[in-house]
Every structure is written in structure tokens, then in C-alpha cells.
PDB file of C-alpha atoms in Angstrom:
ATOM      1  CA  ALA U1154       0.003   0.018  -0.059  1.00 53.00           C
ATOM      2  CA  HIS U1155       2.800   2.418   0.922  1.00 55.00           C
ATOM      3  CA  LEU U1156       5.273   2.846  -1.988  1.00 60.00           C
ATOM      4  CA  GLU U1157       7.842   5.024  -0.266  1.00 59.00           C
ATOM      5  CA  GLY U1158      10.911   2.922   0.561  1.00 57.00           C
ATOM      6  CA  PHE U1159       9.954   0.193  -1.914  1.00 63.00           C
ATOM      7  CA  GLY U1160      10.095   2.196  -5.099  1.00 61.00           C
ATOM      8  CA  SER U1161       7.286   0.387  -6.898  1.00 76.00           C
ATOM      9  CA  LEU U1162       4.405  -1.999  -6.523  1.00 76.00           C
ATOM     10  CA  GLU U1163       6.850  -4.709  -7.666  1.00 84.00           C
ATOM     11  CA  GLY U1164       9.033  -3.803  -4.640  1.00 80.00           C
ATOM     12  CA  VAL U1165       6.118  -4.082  -2.317  1.00 80.00           C
ATOM     13  CA  ALA U1166       5.137  -7.411  -3.764  1.00 85.00           C
ATOM     14  CA  THR U1167       8.651  -8.779  -3.356  1.00 85.00           C
ATOM     15  CA  ALA U1168       8.629  -7.683   0.254  1.00 86.00           C
ATOM     16  CA  LYS U1169       5.187  -9.169   0.879  1.00 86.00           C
ATOM     17  CA  GLY U1170       6.562 -12.452  -0.615  1.00 88.00           C
ATOM     18  CA  GLU U1171       8.960 -12.658   2.279  1.00 90.00           C
ATOM     19  CA  ILE U1172       6.066 -13.732   4.438  1.00 89.00           C
ATOM     20  CA  PHE U1173       5.920 -17.041   2.573  1.00 92.00           C
ATOM     21  CA  ASP U1174       9.625 -17.523   3.123  1.00 89.00           C
ATOM     22  CA  SER U1175       8.974 -17.926   6.840  1.00 87.00           C
ATOM     23  CA  LEU U1176       6.569 -20.933   6.383  1.00 92.00           C
ATOM     24  CA  GLY U1177       7.729 -24.192   7.869  1.00 89.00           C
ATOM     25  CA  GLU U1178       7.810 -27.426   5.864  1.00 86.00           C
ATOM     26  CA  GLN U1179       4.288 -28.114   7.127  1.00 87.00           C
ATOM     27  CA  GLY U1180       3.107 -24.565   6.573  1.00 94.00           C
ATOM     28  CA  HIS U1181       0.086 -23.694   4.456  1.00 97.00           C
ATOM     29  CA  ALA U1182       0.006 -20.650   2.147  1.00 97.00           C
ATOM     30  CA  VAL U1183      -3.169 -18.674   1.229  1.00 98.00           C
ATOM     31  CA  ILE U1184      -2.837 -16.570  -1.912  1.00 98.00           C
ATOM     32  CA  ASN U1185      -5.191 -14.165  -3.587  1.00 97.00           C
ATOM     33  CA  ALA U1186      -5.356 -15.493  -7.129  1.00 98.00           C
ATOM     34  CA  ASP U1187      -6.863 -12.238  -8.390  1.00 97.00           C
ATOM     35  CA  ASP U1188      -3.596 -10.372  -7.531  1.00 95.00           C
ATOM     36  CA  ARG U1189      -1.213  -9.854 -10.414  1.00 94.00           C
ATOM     37  CA  PHE U1190       1.634 -11.107  -8.266  1.00 95.00           C
ATOM     38  CA  ALA U1191      -0.076 -14.428  -7.359  1.00 96.00           C
ATOM     39  CA  ASP U1192       2.222 -16.530  -9.568  1.00 96.00           C
ATOM     40  CA  GLN U1193       5.422 -14.867  -8.118  1.00 94.00           C
ATOM     41  CA  TRP U1194       4.134 -15.610  -4.492  1.00 95.00           C
ATOM     42  CA  ARG U1195       3.152 -19.196  -5.472  1.00 95.00           C
ATOM     43  CA  ALA U1196       6.652 -19.803  -6.742  1.00 94.00           C
ATOM     44  CA  ARG U1197       8.166 -18.720  -3.402  1.00 94.00           C
ATOM     45  CA  VAL U1198       5.979 -21.190  -1.543  1.00 95.00           C
ATOM     46  CA  GLY U1199       7.595 -24.159  -3.353  1.00 92.00           C
ATOM     47  CA  ALA U1200       6.244 -27.614  -2.547  1.00 92.00           C
ATOM     48  CA  ARG U1201       4.210 -26.522   0.490  1.00 94.00           C
ATOM     49  CA  PRO U1202       0.426 -26.683   0.281  1.00 96.00           C
ATOM     50  CA  VAL U1203      -1.400 -23.611  -1.146  1.00 98.00           C
ATOM     51  CA  SER U1204      -5.058 -22.556  -1.080  1.00 98.00           C
ATOM     52  CA  THR U1205      -6.185 -19.815  -3.409  1.00 98.00           C
ATOM     53  CA  PHE U1206      -9.177 -17.407  -3.273  1.00 99.00           C
ATOM     54  CA  ALA U1207     -10.557 -15.028  -5.860  1.00 98.00           C
ATOM     55  CA  LEU U1208     -13.677 -13.271  -7.217  1.00 98.00           C
ATOM     56  CA  HIS U1209     -12.495 -13.257 -10.862  1.00 97.00           C
ATOM     57  CA  ALA U1210      -9.730 -15.891 -11.344  1.00 97.00           C
ATOM     58  CA  ASP U1211     -10.132 -19.657 -10.955  1.00 98.00           C
ATOM     59  CA  ALA U1212      -9.437 -20.458  -7.272  1.00 98.00           C
ATOM     60  CA  ASP U1213     -10.192 -22.966  -4.483  1.00 99.00           C
ATOM     61  CA  PHE U1214     -12.487 -20.406  -2.708  1.00 99.00           C
ATOM     62  CA  ARG U1215     -14.790 -18.374  -4.883  1.00 98.00           C
ATOM     63  CA  ALA U1216     -18.061 -16.408  -4.432  1.00 98.00           C
ATOM     64  CA  ALA U1217     -20.983 -14.945  -6.097  1.00 98.00           C
ATOM     65  CA  TRP U1218     -22.404 -12.016  -4.068  1.00 97.00           C
ATOM     66  CA  ARG U1219     -24.802  -9.105  -4.068  1.00 94.00           C
ATOM     67  CA  PRO U1220     -25.146  -6.123  -1.846  1.00 90.00           C
ATOM     68  CA  HIS U1221     -28.072  -5.970   0.648  1.00 83.00           C
ATOM     69  CA  ALA U1222     -29.174  -3.597   3.369  1.00 68.00           C
ATOM     70  CA  ASN U1223     -26.583  -4.672   5.946  1.00 68.00           C
ATOM     71  CA  GLY U1224     -23.586  -5.598   3.870  1.00 90.00           C
ATOM     72  CA  SER U1225     -23.315  -8.407   1.344  1.00 95.00           C
ATOM     73  CA  ARG U1226     -24.994 -11.803   0.787  1.00 96.00           C
ATOM     74  CA  ILE U1227     -22.449 -14.322  -0.368  1.00 98.00           C
ATOM     75  CA  ASP U1228     -22.673 -17.720  -2.056  1.00 98.00           C
ATOM     76  CA  MET U1229     -19.148 -19.094  -1.226  1.00 98.00           C
ATOM     77  CA  HIS U1230     -17.798 -22.091  -3.081  1.00 98.00           C
ATOM     78  CA  THR U1231     -15.226 -24.013  -1.122  1.00 98.00           C
ATOM     79  CA  PRO U1232     -13.494 -27.321  -1.217  1.00 98.00           C
ATOM     80  CA  LEU U1233     -15.859 -28.353   1.716  1.00 98.00           C
ATOM     81  CA  GLY U1234     -19.012 -27.316  -0.140  1.00 98.00           C
ATOM     82  CA  VAL U1235     -21.171 -24.239  -0.858  1.00 98.00           C
ATOM     83  CA  LEU U1236     -21.753 -21.878   2.125  1.00 98.00           C
ATOM     84  CA  GLN U1237     -24.254 -19.010   2.182  1.00 98.00           C
ATOM     85  CA  VAL U1238     -23.092 -16.069   4.329  1.00 98.00           C
ATOM     86  CA  ASP U1239     -24.707 -12.699   5.260  1.00 97.00           C
ATOM     87  CA  LEU U1240     -21.655 -10.592   5.744  1.00 97.00           C
ATOM     88  CA  PRO U1241     -22.322  -7.462   7.775  1.00 94.00           C
ATOM     89  CA  LEU U1242     -19.605  -5.510   6.048  1.00 93.00           C
ATOM     90  CA  PRO U1243     -19.898  -3.485   2.748  1.00 91.00           C
ATOM     91  CA  GLY U1244     -18.144  -3.731  -0.574  1.00 91.00           C
ATOM     92  CA  GLU U1245     -16.443  -6.168  -2.914  1.00 94.00           C
ATOM     93  CA  HIS U1246     -13.129  -5.847  -1.085  1.00 93.00           C
ATOM     94  CA  ASN U1247     -14.667  -7.218   2.125  1.00 95.00           C
ATOM     95  CA  VAL U1248     -16.161 -10.154   0.111  1.00 97.00           C
ATOM     96  CA  LEU U1249     -12.666 -10.877  -1.049  1.00 97.00           C
ATOM     97  CA  ASN U1250     -11.361 -10.443   2.504  1.00 97.00           C
ATOM     98  CA  ALA U1251     -13.964 -13.025   3.653  1.00 98.00           C
ATOM     99  CA  LEU U1252     -12.833 -15.527   1.113  1.00 99.00           C
ATOM    100  CA  GLY U1253      -9.187 -15.158   2.209  1.00 98.00           C
ATOM    101  CA  ALA U1254     -10.221 -15.557   5.896  1.00 98.00           C
ATOM    102  CA  SER U1255     -12.213 -18.641   5.006  1.00 99.00           C
ATOM    103  CA  ALA U1256      -9.313 -20.248   3.169  1.00 99.00           C
ATOM    104  CA  ALA U1257      -7.055 -19.628   6.142  1.00 98.00           C
ATOM    105  CA  ALA U1258      -9.695 -21.046   8.543  1.00 98.00           C
ATOM    106  CA  VAL U1259     -10.187 -24.263   6.529  1.00 98.00           C
ATOM    107  CA  ALA U1260      -6.380 -24.695   6.323  1.00 98.00           C
ATOM    108  CA  ALA U1261      -6.378 -24.428  10.147  1.00 97.00           C
ATOM    109  CA  GLY U1262      -9.031 -27.123  10.419  1.00 98.00           C
ATOM    110  CA  ALA U1263     -12.326 -25.064  10.657  1.00 98.00           C
ATOM    111  CA  GLY U1264     -15.574 -26.285   9.330  1.00 98.00           C
ATOM    112  CA  LEU U1265     -18.218 -24.408   7.265  1.00 98.00           C
ATOM    113  CA  ALA U1266     -20.475 -23.866  10.326  1.00 98.00           C
ATOM    114  CA  GLU U1267     -17.657 -22.130  12.225  1.00 98.00           C
ATOM    115  CA  ILE U1268     -16.775 -19.991   9.193  1.00 99.00           C
ATOM    116  CA  LYS U1269     -20.344 -18.876   8.764  1.00 98.00           C
ATOM    117  CA  SER U1270     -20.677 -18.070  12.495  1.00 98.00           C
ATOM    118  CA  GLY U1271     -17.469 -16.114  12.456  1.00 98.00           C
ATOM    119  CA  LEU U1272     -18.191 -14.135   9.323  1.00 98.00           C
ATOM    120  CA  GLU U1273     -21.706 -13.244  10.265  1.00 97.00           C
ATOM    121  CA  GLY U1274     -20.618 -12.146  13.813  1.00 96.00           C
ATOM    122  CA  MET U1275     -18.150  -9.518  12.455  1.00 93.00           C
ATOM    123  CA  HIS U1276     -18.599  -5.822  13.003  1.00 89.00           C
ATOM    124  CA  ALA U1277     -16.928  -2.800  11.515  1.00 85.00           C
ATOM    125  CA  VAL U1278     -13.686  -1.535  12.935  1.00 88.00           C
ATOM    126  CA  GLY U1279     -13.634   2.100  13.963  1.00 91.00           C
ATOM    127  CA  GLY U1280     -12.734   4.370  11.064  1.00 94.00           C
ATOM    128  CA  ARG U1281     -13.271   1.646   8.428  1.00 93.00           C
ATOM    129  CA  LEU U1282     -16.473   2.455   6.551  1.00 93.00           C
ATOM    130  CA  VAL U1283     -18.469   3.195   9.636  1.00 92.00           C
ATOM    131  CA  SER U1284     -21.733   5.057   8.990  1.00 91.00           C
ATOM    132  CA  ARG U1285     -22.901   7.732  11.473  1.00 92.00           C
ATOM    133  CA  PRO U1286     -25.901  10.069  11.528  1.00 96.00           C
ATOM    134  CA  GLY U1287     -24.744  13.483  10.405  1.00 97.00           C
ATOM    135  CA  ILE U1288     -25.930  16.990  11.058  1.00 97.00           C
ATOM    136  CA  LYS U1289     -28.939  18.301   9.216  1.00 96.00           C
ATOM    137  CA  GLY U1290     -30.043  14.719   8.413  1.00 96.00           C
ATOM    138  CA  ALA U1291     -26.991  13.844   6.407  1.00 97.00           C
ATOM    139  CA  SER U1292     -25.069  10.539   6.613  1.00 96.00           C
ATOM    140  CA  VAL U1293     -21.380  10.471   7.357  1.00 97.00           C
ATOM    141  CA  ILE U1294     -19.279   7.454   6.362  1.00 96.00           C
ATOM    142  CA  ASP U1295     -16.155   7.437   8.496  1.00 97.00           C
ATOM    143  CA  ASP U1296     -13.196   5.767   6.633  1.00 97.00           C
ATOM    144  CA  THR U1297     -10.512   7.762   8.309  1.00 98.00           C
ATOM    145  CA  TYR U1298      -8.362   4.926   9.668  1.00 95.00           C
ATOM    146  CA  ASN U1299      -5.907   5.228   6.819  1.00 94.00           C
ATOM    147  CA  ALA U1300      -5.738   5.617   3.074  1.00 96.00           C
ATOM    148  CA  ASN U1301      -3.937   4.338   0.005  1.00 94.00           C
ATOM    149  CA  PRO U1302      -5.020   4.173  -3.697  1.00 95.00           C
ATOM    150  CA  SER U1303      -6.562   0.736  -3.497  1.00 93.00           C
ATOM    151  CA  SER U1304      -8.595   1.493  -0.325  1.00 95.00           C
ATOM    152  CA  PHE U1305      -9.827   4.739  -1.843  1.00 97.00           C
ATOM    153  CA  ARG U1306     -11.056   2.793  -4.862  1.00 97.00           C
ATOM    154  CA  ALA U1307     -12.842   0.296  -2.606  1.00 95.00           C
ATOM    155  CA  ALA U1308     -14.427   3.120  -0.540  1.00 97.00           C
ATOM    156  CA  ILE U1309     -15.606   5.040  -3.557  1.00 97.00           C
ATOM    157  CA  ALA U1310     -17.114   1.937  -4.934  1.00 95.00           C
ATOM    158  CA  VAL U1311     -19.202   1.466  -1.778  1.00 94.00           C
ATOM    159  CA  LEU U1312     -20.196   5.191  -1.823  1.00 95.00           C
ATOM    160  CA  ALA U1313     -21.206   5.171  -5.409  1.00 94.00           C
ATOM    161  CA  ALA U1314     -23.304   2.128  -4.952  1.00 91.00           C
ATOM    162  CA  GLN U1315     -25.212   3.829  -2.155  1.00 88.00           C
ATOM    163  CA  SER U1316     -25.911   7.252  -3.658  1.00 88.00           C
ATOM    164  CA  ARG U1317     -25.817   8.937  -6.986  1.00 84.00           C
ATOM    165  CA  SER U1318     -25.230  12.400  -5.484  1.00 93.00           C
ATOM    166  CA  ALA U1319     -22.566  11.610  -2.889  1.00 97.00           C
ATOM    167  CA  TRP U1320     -19.723  13.777  -1.667  1.00 99.00           C
ATOM    168  CA  LEU U1321     -16.134  12.598  -1.134  1.00 99.00           C
ATOM    169  CA  VAL U1322     -14.033  14.452   1.446  1.00 99.00           C
ATOM    170  CA  MET U1323     -10.400  13.496   0.735  1.00 99.00           C
ATOM    171  CA  GLY U1324      -7.225  14.006   2.728  1.00 99.00           C
ATOM    172  CA  ASP U1325      -3.722  13.335   1.329  1.00 98.00           C
ATOM    173  CA  MET U1326      -2.405   9.762   1.077  1.00 97.00           C
ATOM    174  CA  GLY U1327       1.103   9.404   2.646  1.00 93.00           C
ATOM    175  CA  GLU U1328       4.141   7.365   1.921  1.00 88.00           C
ATOM    176  CA  LEU U1329       3.686   7.048  -1.883  1.00 91.00           C
ATOM    177  CA  GLY U1330       7.105   8.530  -2.896  1.00 87.00           C
ATOM    178  CA  ASP U1331       7.527   9.924  -6.375  1.00 90.00           C
ATOM    179  CA  THR U1332       4.252   8.445  -7.579  1.00 91.00           C
ATOM    180  CA  GLY U1333       2.259  10.574  -5.118  1.00 94.00           C
ATOM    181  CA  PRO U1334       0.956  13.298  -7.546  1.00 97.00           C
ATOM    182  CA  GLN U1335      -0.087  10.670 -10.191  1.00 97.00           C
ATOM    183  CA  LEU U1336      -1.871   8.485  -7.619  1.00 96.00           C
ATOM    184  CA  HIS U1337      -3.809  11.356  -6.105  1.00 98.00           C
ATOM    185  CA  ALA U1338      -4.874  12.366  -9.629  1.00 99.00           C
ATOM    186  CA  GLU U1339      -6.068   8.888 -10.290  1.00 98.00           C
ATOM    187  CA  VAL U1340      -8.305   8.965  -7.104  1.00 99.00           C
ATOM    188  CA  GLY U1341      -9.900  12.191  -8.404  1.00 99.00           C
ATOM    189  CA  GLU U1342     -10.447  10.647 -11.736  1.00 98.00           C
ATOM    190  CA  TRP U1343     -11.874   7.497 -10.363  1.00 98.00           C
ATOM    191  CA  ALA U1344     -14.282   9.469  -8.143  1.00 98.00           C
ATOM    192  CA  ARG U1345     -15.487  11.427 -11.152  1.00 98.00           C
ATOM    193  CA  GLN U1346     -15.915   8.328 -13.312  1.00 98.00           C
ATOM    194  CA  SER U1347     -17.788   6.653 -10.419  1.00 97.00           C
ATOM    195  CA  GLY U1348     -20.495   9.360 -10.364  1.00 97.00           C
ATOM    196  CA  ILE U1349     -19.410  11.042  -7.156  1.00 98.00           C
ATOM    197  CA  ALA U1350     -21.049  14.546  -7.290  1.00 98.00           C
ATOM    198  CA  ARG U1351     -18.614  16.594  -5.185  1.00 98.00           C
ATOM    199  CA  LEU U1352     -15.030  16.414  -4.061  1.00 99.00           C
ATOM    200  CA  PHE U1353     -13.721  18.401  -1.032  1.00 99.00           C
ATOM    201  CA  ALA U1354      -9.936  18.010  -0.686  1.00 99.00           C
ATOM    202  CA  LEU U1355      -7.402  18.852   2.124  1.00 99.00           C
ATOM    203  CA  GLY U1356      -3.627  18.608   1.799  1.00 98.00           C
ATOM    204  CA  PRO U1357      -1.158  19.623  -0.848  1.00 98.00           C
ATOM    205  CA  MET U1358      -1.146  16.400  -2.797  1.00 98.00           C
ATOM    206  CA  SER U1359      -4.955  16.382  -2.966  1.00 98.00           C
ATOM    207  CA  ARG U1360      -4.808  19.424  -5.381  1.00 98.00           C
ATOM    208  CA  GLU U1361      -3.912  16.787  -8.022  1.00 99.00           C
ATOM    209  CA  ALA U1362      -7.158  14.962  -7.235  1.00 99.00           C
ATOM    210  CA  VAL U1363      -9.179  18.179  -7.529  1.00 99.00           C
ATOM    211  CA  ALA U1364      -7.640  18.968 -10.952  1.00 99.00           C
ATOM    212  CA  ALA U1365      -8.497  15.545 -12.225  1.00 99.00           C
ATOM    213  CA  PHE U1366     -11.956  15.604 -10.877  1.00 99.00           C
ATOM    214  CA  GLY U1367     -12.769  18.973 -12.463  1.00 98.00           C
ATOM    215  CA  ASP U1368     -16.090  20.876 -11.957  1.00 98.00           C
ATOM    216  CA  GLY U1369     -17.529  20.163  -8.516  1.00 98.00           C
ATOM    217  CA  ALA U1370     -14.188  19.855  -6.706  1.00 99.00           C
ATOM    218  CA  ARG U1371     -12.672  22.302  -4.189  1.00 99.00           C
ATOM    219  CA  HIS U1372      -9.324  22.372  -2.423  1.00 99.00           C
ATOM    220  CA  PHE U1373      -8.841  23.798   1.123  1.00 99.00           C
ATOM    221  CA  GLU U1374      -5.735  24.881   2.879  1.00 98.00           C
ATOM    222  CA  THR U1375      -6.978  24.227   6.398  1.00 98.00           C
ATOM    223  CA  VAL U1376      -9.351  21.818   8.083  1.00 99.00           C
ATOM    224  CA  GLU U1377     -11.176  24.790   9.520  1.00 99.00           C
ATOM    225  CA  SER U1378     -12.049  26.241   6.150  1.00 99.00           C
ATOM    226  CA  LEU U1379     -12.935  22.716   4.894  1.00 99.00           C
ATOM    227  CA  ASN U1380     -15.357  22.147   7.822  1.00 99.00           C
ATOM    228  CA  ALA U1381     -16.874  25.599   7.428  1.00 99.00           C
ATOM    229  CA  ALA U1382     -17.745  24.907   3.769  1.00 98.00           C
ATOM    230  CA  LEU U1383     -19.168  21.464   4.456  1.00 98.00           C
ATOM    231  CA  LEU U1384     -21.237  22.809   7.338  1.00 98.00           C
ATOM    232  CA  ALA U1385     -22.630  25.488   5.123  1.00 98.00           C
ATOM    233  CA  GLU U1386     -23.541  23.275   2.159  1.00 97.00           C
ATOM    234  CA  VAL U1387     -24.656  19.950   3.689  1.00 97.00           C
ATOM    235  CA  ARG U1388     -28.323  19.023   3.301  1.00 96.00           C
ATOM    236  CA  THR U1389     -30.741  16.450   4.471  1.00 96.00           C
ATOM    237  CA  GLY U1390     -30.101  12.982   2.988  1.00 95.00           C
ATOM    238  CA  GLN U1391     -26.546  13.773   1.732  1.00 97.00           C
ATOM    239  CA  GLN U1392     -24.111  10.964   1.829  1.00 96.00           C
ATOM    240  CA  ILE U1393     -20.578  12.020   2.732  1.00 98.00           C
ATOM    241  CA  LEU U1394     -17.511   9.769   2.764  1.00 98.00           C
ATOM    242  CA  ILE U1395     -14.523  11.016   4.671  1.00 99.00           C
ATOM    243  CA  LYS U1396     -11.096   9.418   4.124  1.00 99.00           C
ATOM    244  CA  GLY U1397      -7.408  10.207   4.282  1.00 98.00           C
ATOM    245  CA  SER U1398      -4.085   8.972   5.791  1.00 97.00           C
ATOM    246  CA  ARG U1399      -3.560   9.043   9.533  1.00 96.00           C
ATOM    247  CA  SER U1400      -1.307  12.044   9.267  1.00 96.00           C
ATOM    248  CA  MET U1401      -4.225  14.108   7.904  1.00 98.00           C
ATOM    249  CA  ARG U1402      -6.379  13.583  10.942  1.00 98.00           C
ATOM    250  CA  MET U1403      -9.550  13.513   8.978  1.00 99.00           C
ATOM    251  CA  GLU U1404     -11.527  12.444  12.061  1.00 98.00           C
ATOM    252  CA  ARG U1405     -11.684  16.080  12.767  1.00 98.00           C
ATOM    253  CA  VAL U1406     -14.029  16.400   9.744  1.00 99.00           C
ATOM    254  CA  VAL U1407     -16.076  13.441  11.016  1.00 98.00           C
ATOM    255  CA  ALA U1408     -16.479  15.102  14.358  1.00 98.00           C
ATOM    256  CA  ALA U1409     -17.588  18.447  12.755  1.00 98.00           C
ATOM    257  CA  LEU U1410     -20.251  16.703  10.651  1.00 98.00           C
ATOM    258  CA  SER U1411     -21.527  14.036  12.973  1.00 97.00           C
ATOM    259  CA  ALA U1412     -24.780  14.551  14.844  1.00 94.00           C
ATOM    260  CA  PRO U1413     -24.507  14.251  18.644  1.00 87.00           C
ATOM    261  CA  GLN U1414     -25.354  10.571  19.628  1.00 70.00           C
ATOM    262  CA  PRO U1415     -24.832   8.551  22.829  1.00 62.00           C
ATOM    263  CA  ASP U1416     -23.447   5.524  20.855  1.00 53.00           C
ATOM    264  CA  THR U1417     -20.071   6.312  19.423  1.00 48.00           C
ATOM    265  CA  GLU U1418     -19.427   2.931  17.937  1.00 54.00           C
ATOM    266  CA  GLY U1419     -21.517   3.468  14.779  1.00 53.00           C
ATOM    267  CA  VAL U1420     -22.724   0.711  12.473  1.00 49.00           C
ATOM    268  CA  ALA U1421     -21.298  -0.802   9.296  1.00 46.00           C
ATOM    269  CA  VAL U1422     -22.427   1.172   6.326  1.00 45.00           C
ATOM    270  CA  ALA U1423     -24.757  -0.598   3.901  1.00 42.00           C
ATOM    271  CA  ALA U1424     -23.596  -1.168   0.405  1.00 42.00           C
ATOM    272  CA  GLY U1425     -26.999  -1.385  -1.273  1.00 40.00           C
ATOM    273  CA  LYS U1426     -28.586   1.352  -3.278  1.00 36.00           C
TER     274      LYS U1426
END
């Protein structure tokens, strides 16, 4: 996710592959077959057993899924049989995560009933696509835990599925090295192509996202000016996703836009339209 220090995605993939080097002779590798580096990682595993999972490629663990009011309904195909799961987390990326977790669980000896119970009992981690009531009847989606290009794409996909007039509040992504300007521009372009109505951006790198998004995007120098603009423009029913790297402290925007409530835990945001 963070390119600074590794030079490229290839460098990150090589470093991630070191995880497999530590497997003992009886170790079991679990690999995302949809990842373009899957073959490289499989080669590092050698003769040790491997389980694969994927949504698009052929794999040991696959799934058909659809969004519903509380997350995703999954028909999971596994070596042990077909499993139906109501996953209380939104987005395709979390379906893929569920497949990976299931593959690891089976490798460790778990059965389908245990996997179903575990997946359906999950809840959103704070700052990861957590929906909260907003001021003036808006809805705030708090995804401020951290940010990188792939997690921005996943969050935007969830937001776009939920609303055709949604707003994205973006803070800079950190640790991207020389690719930073290009990757911020790609987030702006992806948001525009996904049908996001407005982009509000904070941080020097996010200027690139504003330029790529075009009409409907604004850049702010301070969090105070950003919050003031949002407070002035927010309306009933507005869906607002807030996301950025930890260094940007985008939770300050969440606090400004959230309606007062006794329960600060929030609930997982639905992925359905």
C-alpha cells in the first residue's frame, strides 16, 4: 500500500513475498489469485500446500455475491461445499477478505459452520467504512483509519453504490514516494468516473485529485475552512465519505459533521442502493 521505501508495486510485492519464506515445511500458504503477483508468490511457496481465493480468477475459494441492506450476501464455493453467508460489512473488497479468511480457517481445520458463524458475527472496525448520523439529516461514512490508492477505490465503490449524488471528502495519502501526484490524480479521476457529485480535498497532494475531478471539486488549505464549507453546504439525505491518511487527521471532519449521539461505535455502512 505504501510505496515510499519500496520504489514500486513490484518492490512491495517482493517484500510481501517474504512472508511465505517464513513458512515451515508443514506450513500452508493462502494466496489471492486475483492479484497480479499471485504467480510470483506461489513460486516462493515451493512444494508446501497452497489454497487460493478469488472473485475473478479460478481458485479454491470463490463467491457470487450481491449487496443488501446490511452488507453483502455471499454464496461461497469452497473445497468443503457451498456456504451462504450474510456478511455485515460492505463492498467487494470485504467479500474478497471473507474468502481469504475462510481459506485460512479451513487450512487451520475449521468447518463451514464455524466459518459462517465467524463471518456473520463480524462488525466494522472504527474508522473503516463506519456510518454515522450526520448533522442536518446527512449521513457520514467514517473511513479515516488510513488511506492508500486501493482502499480509496474500494471506499468510492461502496459510496457510489449507495448514492448517485454523494460527496467525497479527501485527505492526502502518505508514503507514496515519487508516484504521489499521479496516484492522487487517479483517485480524483476514479471518483468522477464513479459518479461522485462533489469532491472536497485537504492537503497539498490532493490538489492533483481536484484538478483531475474537475467541476464540483474544491481544495482547502486548512481543516477549519474545509469544515466551514461543508457545514454551510450539507443538506438532508446527503451521503458524505471522509477518508485520508492518519497524518491528515480526517477524524476532525467526522467530528464536525456528525450528529450528537450517545453511541459512538456506529454501524457498518450498507452497500446497497
